[in-house]
Short mmCIF file of C-alpha atoms in Angstrom, two decimals:
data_model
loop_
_atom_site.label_atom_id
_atom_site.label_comp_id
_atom_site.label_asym_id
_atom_site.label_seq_id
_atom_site.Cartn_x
_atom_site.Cartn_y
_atom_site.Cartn_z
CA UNK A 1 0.00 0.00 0.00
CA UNK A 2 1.25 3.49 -1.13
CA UNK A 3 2.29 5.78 1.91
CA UNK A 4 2.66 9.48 2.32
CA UNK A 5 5.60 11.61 2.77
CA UNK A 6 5.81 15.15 4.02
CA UNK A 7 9.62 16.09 2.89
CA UNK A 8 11.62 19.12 3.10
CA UNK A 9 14.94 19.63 0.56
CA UNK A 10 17.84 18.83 0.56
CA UNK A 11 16.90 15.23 0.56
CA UNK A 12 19.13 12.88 2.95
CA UNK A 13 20.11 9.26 2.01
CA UNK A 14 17.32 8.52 4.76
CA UNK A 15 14.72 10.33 2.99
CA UNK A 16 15.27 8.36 0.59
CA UNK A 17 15.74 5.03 1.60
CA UNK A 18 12.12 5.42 3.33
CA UNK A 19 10.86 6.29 0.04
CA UNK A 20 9.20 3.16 -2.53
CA UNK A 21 7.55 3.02 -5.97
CA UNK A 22 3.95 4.12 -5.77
CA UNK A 23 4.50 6.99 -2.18
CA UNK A 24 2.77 9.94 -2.82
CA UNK A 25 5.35 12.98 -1.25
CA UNK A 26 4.17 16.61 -0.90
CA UNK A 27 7.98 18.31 -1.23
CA UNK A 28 8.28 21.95 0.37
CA UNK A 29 11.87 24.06 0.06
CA UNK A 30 13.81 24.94 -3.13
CA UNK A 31 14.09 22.93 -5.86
CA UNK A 32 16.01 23.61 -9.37
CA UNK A 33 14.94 23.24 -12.96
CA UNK A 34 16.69 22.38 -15.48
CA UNK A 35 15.82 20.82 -19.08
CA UNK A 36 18.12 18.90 -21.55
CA UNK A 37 20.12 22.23 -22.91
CA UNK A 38 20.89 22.89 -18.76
CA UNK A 39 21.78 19.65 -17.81
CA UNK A 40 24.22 19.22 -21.05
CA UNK A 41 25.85 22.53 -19.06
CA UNK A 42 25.85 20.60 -16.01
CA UNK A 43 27.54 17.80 -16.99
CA UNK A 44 30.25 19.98 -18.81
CA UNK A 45 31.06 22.20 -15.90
CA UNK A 46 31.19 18.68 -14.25
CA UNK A 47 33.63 16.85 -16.19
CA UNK A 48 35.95 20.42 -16.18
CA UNK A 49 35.72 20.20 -12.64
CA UNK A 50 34.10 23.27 -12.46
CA UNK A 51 31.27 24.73 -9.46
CA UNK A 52 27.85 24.68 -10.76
CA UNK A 53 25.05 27.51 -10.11
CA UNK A 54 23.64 25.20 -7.29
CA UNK A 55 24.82 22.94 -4.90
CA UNK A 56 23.66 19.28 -6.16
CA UNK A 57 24.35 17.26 -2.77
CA UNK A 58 21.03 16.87 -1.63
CA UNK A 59 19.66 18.81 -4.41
CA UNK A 60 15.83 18.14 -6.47
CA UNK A 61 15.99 18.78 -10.12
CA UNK A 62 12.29 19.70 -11.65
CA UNK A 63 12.18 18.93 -15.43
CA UNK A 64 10.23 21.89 -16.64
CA UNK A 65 10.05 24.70 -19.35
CA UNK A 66 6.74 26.96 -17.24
CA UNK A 67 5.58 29.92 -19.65
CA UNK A 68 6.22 33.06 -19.26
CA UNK A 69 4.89 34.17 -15.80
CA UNK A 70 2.22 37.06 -15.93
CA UNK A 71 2.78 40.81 -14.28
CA UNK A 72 3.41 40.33 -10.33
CA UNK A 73 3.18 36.66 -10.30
CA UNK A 74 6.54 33.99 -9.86
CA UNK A 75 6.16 32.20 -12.51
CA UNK A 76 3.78 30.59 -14.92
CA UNK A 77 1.92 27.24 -15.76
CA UNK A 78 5.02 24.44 -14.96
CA UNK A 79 3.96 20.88 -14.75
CA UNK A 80 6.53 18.22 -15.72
CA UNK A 81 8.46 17.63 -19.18
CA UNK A 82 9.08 14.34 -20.68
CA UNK A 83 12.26 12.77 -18.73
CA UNK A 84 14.04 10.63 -21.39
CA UNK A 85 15.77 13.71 -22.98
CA UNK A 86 17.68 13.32 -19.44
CA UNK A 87 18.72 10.40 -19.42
CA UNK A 88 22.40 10.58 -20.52
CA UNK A 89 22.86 13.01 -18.10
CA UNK A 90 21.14 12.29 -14.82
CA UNK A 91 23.62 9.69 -13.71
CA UNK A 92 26.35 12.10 -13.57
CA UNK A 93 24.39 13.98 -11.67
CA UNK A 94 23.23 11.50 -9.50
CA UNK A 95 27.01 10.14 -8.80
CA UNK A 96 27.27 13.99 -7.74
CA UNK A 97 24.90 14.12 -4.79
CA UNK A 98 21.57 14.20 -6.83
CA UNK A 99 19.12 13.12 -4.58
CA UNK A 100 15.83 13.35 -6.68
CA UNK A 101 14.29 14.13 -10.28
CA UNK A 102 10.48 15.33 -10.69
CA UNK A 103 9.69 15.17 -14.44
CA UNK A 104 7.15 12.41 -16.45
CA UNK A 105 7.45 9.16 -18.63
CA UNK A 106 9.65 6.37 -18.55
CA UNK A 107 13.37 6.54 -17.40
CA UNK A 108 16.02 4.51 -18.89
CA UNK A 109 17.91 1.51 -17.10
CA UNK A 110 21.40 3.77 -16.13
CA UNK A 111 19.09 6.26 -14.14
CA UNK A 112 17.69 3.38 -12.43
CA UNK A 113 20.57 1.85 -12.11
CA UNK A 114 22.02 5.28 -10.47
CA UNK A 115 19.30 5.38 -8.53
CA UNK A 116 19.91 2.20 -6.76
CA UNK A 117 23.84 2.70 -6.65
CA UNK A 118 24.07 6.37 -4.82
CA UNK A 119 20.74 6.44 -3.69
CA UNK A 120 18.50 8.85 -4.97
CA UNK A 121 14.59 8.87 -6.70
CA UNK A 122 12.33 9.56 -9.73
CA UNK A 123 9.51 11.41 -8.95
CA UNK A 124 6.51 11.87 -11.60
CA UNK A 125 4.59 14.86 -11.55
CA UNK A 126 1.50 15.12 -13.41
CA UNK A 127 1.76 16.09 -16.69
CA UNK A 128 -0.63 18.87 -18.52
CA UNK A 129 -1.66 19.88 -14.81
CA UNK A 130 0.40 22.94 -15.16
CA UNK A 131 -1.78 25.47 -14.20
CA UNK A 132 -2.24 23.81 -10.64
CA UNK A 133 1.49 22.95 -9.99
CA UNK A 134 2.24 26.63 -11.63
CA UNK A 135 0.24 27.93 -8.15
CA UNK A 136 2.19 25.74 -5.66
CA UNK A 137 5.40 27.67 -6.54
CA UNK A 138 5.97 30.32 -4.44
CA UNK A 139 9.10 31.77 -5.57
CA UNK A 140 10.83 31.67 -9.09
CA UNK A 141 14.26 33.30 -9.98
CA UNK A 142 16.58 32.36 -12.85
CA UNK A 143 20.30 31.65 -11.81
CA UNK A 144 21.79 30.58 -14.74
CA UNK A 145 21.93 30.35 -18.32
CA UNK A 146 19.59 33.24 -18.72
CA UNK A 147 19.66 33.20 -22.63
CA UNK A 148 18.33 29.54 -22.88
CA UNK A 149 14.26 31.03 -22.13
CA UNK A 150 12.35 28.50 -20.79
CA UNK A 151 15.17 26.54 -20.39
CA UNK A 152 17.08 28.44 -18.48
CA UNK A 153 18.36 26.98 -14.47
CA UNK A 154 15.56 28.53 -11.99
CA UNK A 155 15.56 28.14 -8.42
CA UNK A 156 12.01 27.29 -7.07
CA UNK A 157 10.62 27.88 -3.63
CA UNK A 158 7.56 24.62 -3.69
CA UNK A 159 5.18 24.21 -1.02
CA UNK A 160 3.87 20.71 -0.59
CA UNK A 161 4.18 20.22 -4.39
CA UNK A 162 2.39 16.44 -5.14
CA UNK A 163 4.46 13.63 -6.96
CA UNK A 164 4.72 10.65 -7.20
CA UNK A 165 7.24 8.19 -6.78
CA UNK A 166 8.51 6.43 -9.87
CA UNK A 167 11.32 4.88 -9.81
CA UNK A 168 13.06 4.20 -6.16
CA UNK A 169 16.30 3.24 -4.66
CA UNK A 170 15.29 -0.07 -4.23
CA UNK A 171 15.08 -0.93 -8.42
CA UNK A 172 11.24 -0.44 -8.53
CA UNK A 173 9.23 0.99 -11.50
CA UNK A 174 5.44 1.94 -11.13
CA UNK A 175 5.18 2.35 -14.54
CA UNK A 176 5.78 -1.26 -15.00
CA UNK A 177 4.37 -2.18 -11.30
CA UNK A 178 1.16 -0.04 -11.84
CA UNK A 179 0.99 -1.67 -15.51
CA UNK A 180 0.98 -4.90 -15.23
CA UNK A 181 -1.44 -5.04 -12.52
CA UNK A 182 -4.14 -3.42 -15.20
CA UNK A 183 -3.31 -5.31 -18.07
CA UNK A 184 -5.17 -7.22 -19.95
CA UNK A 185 -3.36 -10.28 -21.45
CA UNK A 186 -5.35 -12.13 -24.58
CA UNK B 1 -16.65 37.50 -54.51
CA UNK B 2 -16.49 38.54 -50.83
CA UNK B 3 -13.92 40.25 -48.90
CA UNK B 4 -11.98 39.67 -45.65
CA UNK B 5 -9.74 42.07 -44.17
CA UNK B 6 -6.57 40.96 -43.02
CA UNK B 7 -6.87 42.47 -39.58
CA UNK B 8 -9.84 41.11 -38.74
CA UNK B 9 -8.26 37.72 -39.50
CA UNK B 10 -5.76 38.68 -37.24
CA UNK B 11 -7.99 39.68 -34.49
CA UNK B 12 -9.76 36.61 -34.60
CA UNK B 13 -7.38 34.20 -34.40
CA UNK B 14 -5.22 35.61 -31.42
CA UNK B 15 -8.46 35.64 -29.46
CA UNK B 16 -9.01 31.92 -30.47
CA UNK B 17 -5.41 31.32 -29.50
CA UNK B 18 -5.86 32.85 -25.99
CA UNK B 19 -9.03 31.65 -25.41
CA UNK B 20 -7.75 27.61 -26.35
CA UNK B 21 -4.66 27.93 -23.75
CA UNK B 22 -6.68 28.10 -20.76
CA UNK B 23 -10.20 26.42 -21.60
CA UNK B 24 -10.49 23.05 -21.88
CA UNK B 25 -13.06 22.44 -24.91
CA UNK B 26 -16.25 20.66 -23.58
CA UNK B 27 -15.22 17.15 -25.83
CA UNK B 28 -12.46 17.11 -23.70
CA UNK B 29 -13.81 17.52 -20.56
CA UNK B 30 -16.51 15.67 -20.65
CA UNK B 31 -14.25 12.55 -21.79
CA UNK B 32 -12.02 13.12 -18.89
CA UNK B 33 -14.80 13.34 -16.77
CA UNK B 34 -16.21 9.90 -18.17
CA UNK B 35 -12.80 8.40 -17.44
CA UNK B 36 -12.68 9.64 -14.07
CA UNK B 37 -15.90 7.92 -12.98
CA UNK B 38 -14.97 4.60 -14.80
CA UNK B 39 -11.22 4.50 -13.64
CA UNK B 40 -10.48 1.44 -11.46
CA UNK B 41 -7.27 2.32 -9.88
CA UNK B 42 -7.20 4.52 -7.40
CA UNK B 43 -3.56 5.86 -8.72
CA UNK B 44 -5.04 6.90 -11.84
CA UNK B 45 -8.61 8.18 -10.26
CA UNK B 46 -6.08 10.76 -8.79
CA UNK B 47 -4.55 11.96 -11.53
CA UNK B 48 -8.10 11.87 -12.90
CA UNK B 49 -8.99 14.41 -10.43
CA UNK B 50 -6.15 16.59 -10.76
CA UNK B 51 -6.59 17.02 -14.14
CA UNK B 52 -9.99 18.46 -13.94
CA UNK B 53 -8.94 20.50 -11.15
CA UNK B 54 -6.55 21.83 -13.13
CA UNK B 55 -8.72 22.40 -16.21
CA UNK B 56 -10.84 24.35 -13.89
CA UNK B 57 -7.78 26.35 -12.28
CA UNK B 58 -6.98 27.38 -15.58
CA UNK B 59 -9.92 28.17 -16.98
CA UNK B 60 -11.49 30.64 -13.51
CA UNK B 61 -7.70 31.96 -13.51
CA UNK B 62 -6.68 32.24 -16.62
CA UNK B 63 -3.44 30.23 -16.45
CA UNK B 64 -2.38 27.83 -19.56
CA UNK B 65 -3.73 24.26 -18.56
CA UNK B 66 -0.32 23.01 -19.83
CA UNK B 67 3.17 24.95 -19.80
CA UNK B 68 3.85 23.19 -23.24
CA UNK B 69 1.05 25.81 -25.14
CA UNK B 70 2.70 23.62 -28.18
CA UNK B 71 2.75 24.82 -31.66
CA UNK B 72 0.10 26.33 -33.35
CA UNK B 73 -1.61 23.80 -36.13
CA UNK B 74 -4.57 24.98 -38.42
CA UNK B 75 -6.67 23.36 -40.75
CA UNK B 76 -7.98 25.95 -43.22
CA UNK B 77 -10.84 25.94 -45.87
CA UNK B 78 -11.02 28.58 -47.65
CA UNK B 79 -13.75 29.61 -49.80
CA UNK B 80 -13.30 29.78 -53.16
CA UNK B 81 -15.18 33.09 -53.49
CA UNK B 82 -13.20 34.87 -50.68
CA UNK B 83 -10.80 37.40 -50.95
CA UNK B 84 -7.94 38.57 -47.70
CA UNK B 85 -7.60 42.61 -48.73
CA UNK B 86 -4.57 43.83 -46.79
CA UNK B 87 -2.24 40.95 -46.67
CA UNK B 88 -2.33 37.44 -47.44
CA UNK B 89 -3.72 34.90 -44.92
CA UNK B 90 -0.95 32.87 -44.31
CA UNK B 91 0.29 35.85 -42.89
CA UNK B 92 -2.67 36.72 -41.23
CA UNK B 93 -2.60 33.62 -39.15
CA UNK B 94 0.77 33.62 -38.57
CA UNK B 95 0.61 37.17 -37.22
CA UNK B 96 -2.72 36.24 -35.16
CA UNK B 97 -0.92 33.46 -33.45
CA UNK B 98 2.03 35.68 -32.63
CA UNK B 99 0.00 38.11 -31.15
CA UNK B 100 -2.12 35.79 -29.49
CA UNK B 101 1.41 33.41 -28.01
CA UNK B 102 2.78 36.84 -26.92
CA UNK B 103 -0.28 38.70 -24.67
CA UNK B 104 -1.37 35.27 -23.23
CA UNK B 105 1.94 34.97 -21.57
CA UNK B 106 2.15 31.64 -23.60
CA UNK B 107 5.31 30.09 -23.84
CA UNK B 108 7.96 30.03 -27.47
CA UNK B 109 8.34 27.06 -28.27
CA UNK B 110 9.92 27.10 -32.03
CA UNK B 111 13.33 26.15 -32.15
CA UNK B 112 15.66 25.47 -35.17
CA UNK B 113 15.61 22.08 -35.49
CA UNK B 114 20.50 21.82 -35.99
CA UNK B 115 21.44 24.55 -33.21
CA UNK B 116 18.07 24.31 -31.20
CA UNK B 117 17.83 27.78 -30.86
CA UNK B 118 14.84 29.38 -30.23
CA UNK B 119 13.32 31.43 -33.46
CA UNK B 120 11.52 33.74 -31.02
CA UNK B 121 13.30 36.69 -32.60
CA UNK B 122 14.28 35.11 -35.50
CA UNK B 123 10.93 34.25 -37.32
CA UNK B 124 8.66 35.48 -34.48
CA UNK B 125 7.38 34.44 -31.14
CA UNK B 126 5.87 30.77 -31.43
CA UNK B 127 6.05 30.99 -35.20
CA UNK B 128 6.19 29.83 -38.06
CA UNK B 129 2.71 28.24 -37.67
CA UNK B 130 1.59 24.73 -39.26
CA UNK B 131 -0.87 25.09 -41.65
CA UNK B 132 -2.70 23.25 -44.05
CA UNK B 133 -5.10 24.22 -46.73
CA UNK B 134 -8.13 22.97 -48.74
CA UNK B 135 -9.91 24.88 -50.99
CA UNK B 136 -13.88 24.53 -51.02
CA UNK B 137 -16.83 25.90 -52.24
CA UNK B 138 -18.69 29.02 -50.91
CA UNK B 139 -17.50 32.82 -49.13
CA UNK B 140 -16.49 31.85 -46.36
CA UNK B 141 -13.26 30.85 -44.27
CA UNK B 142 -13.20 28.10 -41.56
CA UNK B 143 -9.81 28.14 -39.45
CA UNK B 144 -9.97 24.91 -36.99
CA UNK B 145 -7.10 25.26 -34.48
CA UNK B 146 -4.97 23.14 -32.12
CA UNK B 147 -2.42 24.15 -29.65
CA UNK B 148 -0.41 20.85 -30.18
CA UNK B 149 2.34 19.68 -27.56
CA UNK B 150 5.72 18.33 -28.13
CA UNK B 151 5.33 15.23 -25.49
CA UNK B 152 2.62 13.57 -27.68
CA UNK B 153 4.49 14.41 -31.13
CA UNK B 154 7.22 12.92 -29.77
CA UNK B 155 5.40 9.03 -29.57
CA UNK B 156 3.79 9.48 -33.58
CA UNK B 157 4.35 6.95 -36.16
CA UNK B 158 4.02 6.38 -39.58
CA UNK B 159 4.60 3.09 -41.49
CA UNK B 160 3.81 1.46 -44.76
CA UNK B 161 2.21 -1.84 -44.59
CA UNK B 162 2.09 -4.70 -46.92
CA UNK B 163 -1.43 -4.75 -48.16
CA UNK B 164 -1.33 -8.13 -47.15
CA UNK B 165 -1.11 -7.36 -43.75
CA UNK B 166 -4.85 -5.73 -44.08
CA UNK B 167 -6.57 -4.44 -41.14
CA UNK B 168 -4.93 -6.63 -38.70
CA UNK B 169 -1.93 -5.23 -39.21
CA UNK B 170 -3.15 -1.84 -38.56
CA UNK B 171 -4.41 -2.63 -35.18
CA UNK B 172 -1.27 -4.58 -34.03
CA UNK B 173 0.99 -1.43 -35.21
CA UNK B 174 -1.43 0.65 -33.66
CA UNK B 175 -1.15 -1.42 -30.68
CA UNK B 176 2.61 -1.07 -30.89
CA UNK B 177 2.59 2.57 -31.09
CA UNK B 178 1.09 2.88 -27.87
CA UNK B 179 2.26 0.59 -25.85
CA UNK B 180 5.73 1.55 -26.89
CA UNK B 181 4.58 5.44 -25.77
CA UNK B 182 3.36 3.75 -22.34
CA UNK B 183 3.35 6.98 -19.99
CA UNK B 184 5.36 9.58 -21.87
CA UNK B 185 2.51 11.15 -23.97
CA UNK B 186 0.47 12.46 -21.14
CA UNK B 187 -2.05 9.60 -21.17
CA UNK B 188 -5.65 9.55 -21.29
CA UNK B 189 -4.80 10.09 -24.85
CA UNK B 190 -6.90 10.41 -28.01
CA UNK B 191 -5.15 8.64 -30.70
CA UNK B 192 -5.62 9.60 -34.00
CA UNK B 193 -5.63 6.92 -37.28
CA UNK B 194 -4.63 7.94 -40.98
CA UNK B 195 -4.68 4.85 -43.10
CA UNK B 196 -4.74 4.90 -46.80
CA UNK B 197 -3.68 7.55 -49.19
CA UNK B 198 0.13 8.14 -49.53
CA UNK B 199 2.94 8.22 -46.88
CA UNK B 200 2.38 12.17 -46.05
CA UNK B 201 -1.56 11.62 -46.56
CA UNK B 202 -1.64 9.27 -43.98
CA UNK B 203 0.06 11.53 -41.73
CA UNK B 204 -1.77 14.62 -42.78
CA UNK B 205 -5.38 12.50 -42.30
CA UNK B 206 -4.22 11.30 -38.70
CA UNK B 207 -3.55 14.89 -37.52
CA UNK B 208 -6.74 15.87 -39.06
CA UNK B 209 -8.50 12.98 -37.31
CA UNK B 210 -7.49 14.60 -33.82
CA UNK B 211 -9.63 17.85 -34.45
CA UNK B 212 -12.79 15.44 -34.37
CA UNK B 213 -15.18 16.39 -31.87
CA UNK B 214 -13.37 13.59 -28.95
CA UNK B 215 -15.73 10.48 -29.34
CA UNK B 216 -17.54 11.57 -32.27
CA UNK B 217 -17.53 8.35 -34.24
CA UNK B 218 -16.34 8.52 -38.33
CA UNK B 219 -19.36 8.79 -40.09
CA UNK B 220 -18.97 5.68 -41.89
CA UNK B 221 -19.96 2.59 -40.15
CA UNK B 222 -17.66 0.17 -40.78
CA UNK B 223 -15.01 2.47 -40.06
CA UNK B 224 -16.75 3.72 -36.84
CA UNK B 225 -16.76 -0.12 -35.95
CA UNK B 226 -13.26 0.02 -36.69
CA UNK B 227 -12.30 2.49 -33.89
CA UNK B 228 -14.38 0.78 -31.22
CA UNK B 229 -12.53 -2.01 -31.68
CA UNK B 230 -9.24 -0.06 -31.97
CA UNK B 231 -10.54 1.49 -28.23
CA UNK B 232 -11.51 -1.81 -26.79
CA UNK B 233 -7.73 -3.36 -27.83
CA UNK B 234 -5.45 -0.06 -26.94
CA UNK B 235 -7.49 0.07 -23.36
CA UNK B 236 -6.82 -3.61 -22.41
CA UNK B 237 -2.85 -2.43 -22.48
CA UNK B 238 -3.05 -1.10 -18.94
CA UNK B 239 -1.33 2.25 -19.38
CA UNK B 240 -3.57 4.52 -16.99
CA UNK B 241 -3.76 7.76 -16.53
CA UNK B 242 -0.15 9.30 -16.56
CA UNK B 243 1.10 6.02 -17.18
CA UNK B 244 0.75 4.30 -13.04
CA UNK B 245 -1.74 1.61 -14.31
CA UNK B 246 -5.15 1.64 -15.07
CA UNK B 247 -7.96 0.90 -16.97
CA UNK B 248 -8.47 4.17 -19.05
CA UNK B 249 -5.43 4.74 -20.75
CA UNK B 250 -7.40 5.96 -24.46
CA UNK B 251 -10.41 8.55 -24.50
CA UNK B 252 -10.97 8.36 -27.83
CA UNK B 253 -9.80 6.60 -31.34
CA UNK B 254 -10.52 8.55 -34.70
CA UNK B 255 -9.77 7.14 -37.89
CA UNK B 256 -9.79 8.43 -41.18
CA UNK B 257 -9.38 6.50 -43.97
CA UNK B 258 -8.41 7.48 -47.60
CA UNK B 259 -8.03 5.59 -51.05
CA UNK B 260 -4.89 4.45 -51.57
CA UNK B 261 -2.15 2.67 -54.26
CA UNK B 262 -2.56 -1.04 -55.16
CA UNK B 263 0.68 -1.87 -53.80
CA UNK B 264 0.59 0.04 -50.60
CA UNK B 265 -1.31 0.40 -46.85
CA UNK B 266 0.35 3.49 -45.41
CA UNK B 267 -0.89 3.88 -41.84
CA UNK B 268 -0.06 6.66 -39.29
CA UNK B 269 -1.06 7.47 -35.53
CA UNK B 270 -0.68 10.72 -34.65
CA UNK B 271 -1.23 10.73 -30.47
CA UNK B 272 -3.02 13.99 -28.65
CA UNK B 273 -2.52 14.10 -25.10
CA UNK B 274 -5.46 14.75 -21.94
CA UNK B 275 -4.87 17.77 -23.04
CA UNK B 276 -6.97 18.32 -26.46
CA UNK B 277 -6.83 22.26 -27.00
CA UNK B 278 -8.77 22.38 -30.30
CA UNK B 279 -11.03 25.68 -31.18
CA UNK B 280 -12.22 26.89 -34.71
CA UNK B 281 -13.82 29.81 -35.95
CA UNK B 282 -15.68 30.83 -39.06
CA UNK B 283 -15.36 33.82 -40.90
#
């Protein structure tokens, strides 16, 4: 039976151990975005051995490109990009002290892998509800990478924002979990 | 003949565009809705639930229902006794759905396809449009609309099939198709069938087939049967809502079929997410 979390970033190796496929977690703090163009940056300043715009040990990426936000308001509609455009990068992240990943659709088998290894998550979010996790941002400000528009690095202040866990540190996989229970075989 | 002004082109399709970001079309709802009440995972009922709380966010607050406000696809008839004074209309929509990406606080989403750059300032905010064009009888213009997201896009297949392989082969490619998507294309989907024709008919026709009324059944019967039993087959795959298992992973199947070359069965499936922003006008 699916549990629920009430979790505050940056996420500990506990936090995450407690976590398993199917938890429902309401995460409150700051939490970064990033889409592939970003995370290509990452994993260049990386490998160079340079510091990134954000500490990663701990840290909560949020796969998102919001719109444009409207006069006096943080930010605009951001729910949850397709993940897979990730995928050759979130293990070197995840060797790095990244701790969790909020995006939607399937993951491939190094991020699980990674997951399992240094101990982090894949959260889903729900995808095309963007106006509704748009208003559970409290705070939006761009801290790198400025030119790339929506893609650009923003740090997010989140208050209970609801996802789901995916993928966990223990090898599980909704997706597959949550699939095969519904299936109908001919 | 009859004359349209340019502006008033313009004018009319921003306000569409707006309009579409933030209000869910009734179809869609209502589909959603009916999936919500059948669902038989709890998982999925949740996500159910979400999404028509979010539909309803976005529509009281004026907020896009999805932060992918895609790109902007029309399908365009255009009388043949109808003139555009001022401008021609390709440019008319294209300037419409500028205006209309810009003062909705919508997001750019054009990019060159090599350097990924975004054409924002290059070719203009959200543009160039996708449109296509038929030419009919009569004075009048009818501009249907679709605010169409990259997530869905990015599942959409097309193959040519040996003829041999008849309608059984459509359904198991169709099958294929979606299974293979599995959670990435934002499901409850509508899936949309072009079979027949040539290879870029068959694409063209399964776009087309997603600006159906969501449900509405093809108007010929054995094709109608067709997508029931398409719906029955793609829903036994177990997908869900957002992909965490359930039973209502397809709202809606739409199939249009064309006439097509003895040696060929081109099929495509062109995949719309929850999502279905679709709006027309008449003018």
């Amino acid at each position: 039976m699916s549990q629920v979390h009430y979790l505050t970033t940056p996420l500990t190796d506990e936090d995450i151990m407690n976590l398993k496929a199917g938890d429902i977690v309401y995460l409150s703090g700051t939490i970064f975005t990033a889409r592939d163009a970003a995370h290509k940056r990452l994993v260049d300043l990386i490998e160079s051995k340079e510091e990134l715009p954000f500490p990663l040990q701990g840290a909560v990426i949020y796969f998102v490109g919001p719109t444009p936000p409207k006069p006096g308001e943080p930010i605009g509609s951001a729910g949850p990009t397709t993940s897979y455009r990730m995928d050759s990068y979130s293990p070197t992240l995840i060797k790095y002290g990244l701790k969790g990943m909020i995006g939607k659709g399937k993951r491939n088998q190094a991020v699980k892998d990674a997951c399992k290894e240094y101990k982090a998550v894949y959260f889903g979010a729900t995808g095309g509800a963007g106006a509704l996790l748009g208003k559970l941002i409290k705070e939006a400000k761009v801290i790198a990478y400025e030119e790339l528009g929506p893609e650009a690095v923003r740090m997010l202040k989140v208050e209970n924002f609801p996802v789901t866990v995916i993928n966990d540190a223990y090898g599980n996989d909704l997706y597959e979990e949550g699939r095969r229970q519904y299936e109908v075989k001919d | 003949m009859r004359e349209i002004a340019y502006e008033d082109i313009v004018k009319a399709v921003k306000n569409m565009v707006i309009h579409t970001a933030t209000n869910l079309p009734e179809d869609a709802l209502r589909k959603l809705k009916e999936a919500h009440e059948k669902e038989k995972s709890p998982v999925a009922k949740k996500v159910l639930e979400q999404l028509l709380e979010n539909a309803e966010i976005a529509r009281t607050e004026k907020r896009p229902l999805c932060q992918d406000t895609g790109l902007a696809v029309y399908f365009v008839k255009m009388g043949q006794d109808v003139h555009v004074t001022g401008g021609t209309l390709t440019d008319a929509i294209n300037k419409g759905t500028e205006e209309g990406y810009v003062e909705g606080y919508l997001r750019a989403s054009t990019c060159d396809c090599f350097t990924r750059a975004n054409l924002k300032d290059v070719i203009g905010y959200n543009l160039p449009a996708v449109i296509h064009y038929d030419i009919v009888e009569g004075d009048k213009i009818e501009i249907e609309y679709a605010a169409k997201g990259g997530g869905s896009e990015n599942v959409s297949r097309a193959r040519v099939l040996a003829p041999a392989q008849g309608p059984q082969g459509v359904i198991d490619f169709v099958k294929e198709v979606i299974s293979e998507a599995g959670p990435n294309p934002c499901p409850p989907i509508i899936v949309g069938v072009g079979i027949g024709g040539t290879f870029e008919k068959a694409a063209v026709s399964s776009k087309y087939a997603l600006f159906r009324e969501a449900g509405k059944p093809n108007p010929d019967p054995a094709v109608a049967e067709f997508e029931k039993e398409l719906l029955f087959e793609l829903n036994k795959l177990g997908i869900g809502a957002m992909g965490m298992g359930g039973t209502e992973t397809v709202l809606a199947v739409h199939v249009e079929k064309n006439p097509c070359h003895i040696a060929s069965l081109p099929v495509s499936v062109n995949v719309q997410c929850h999502s279905s922003r679709h709006n027309h006008i008449t003018l």
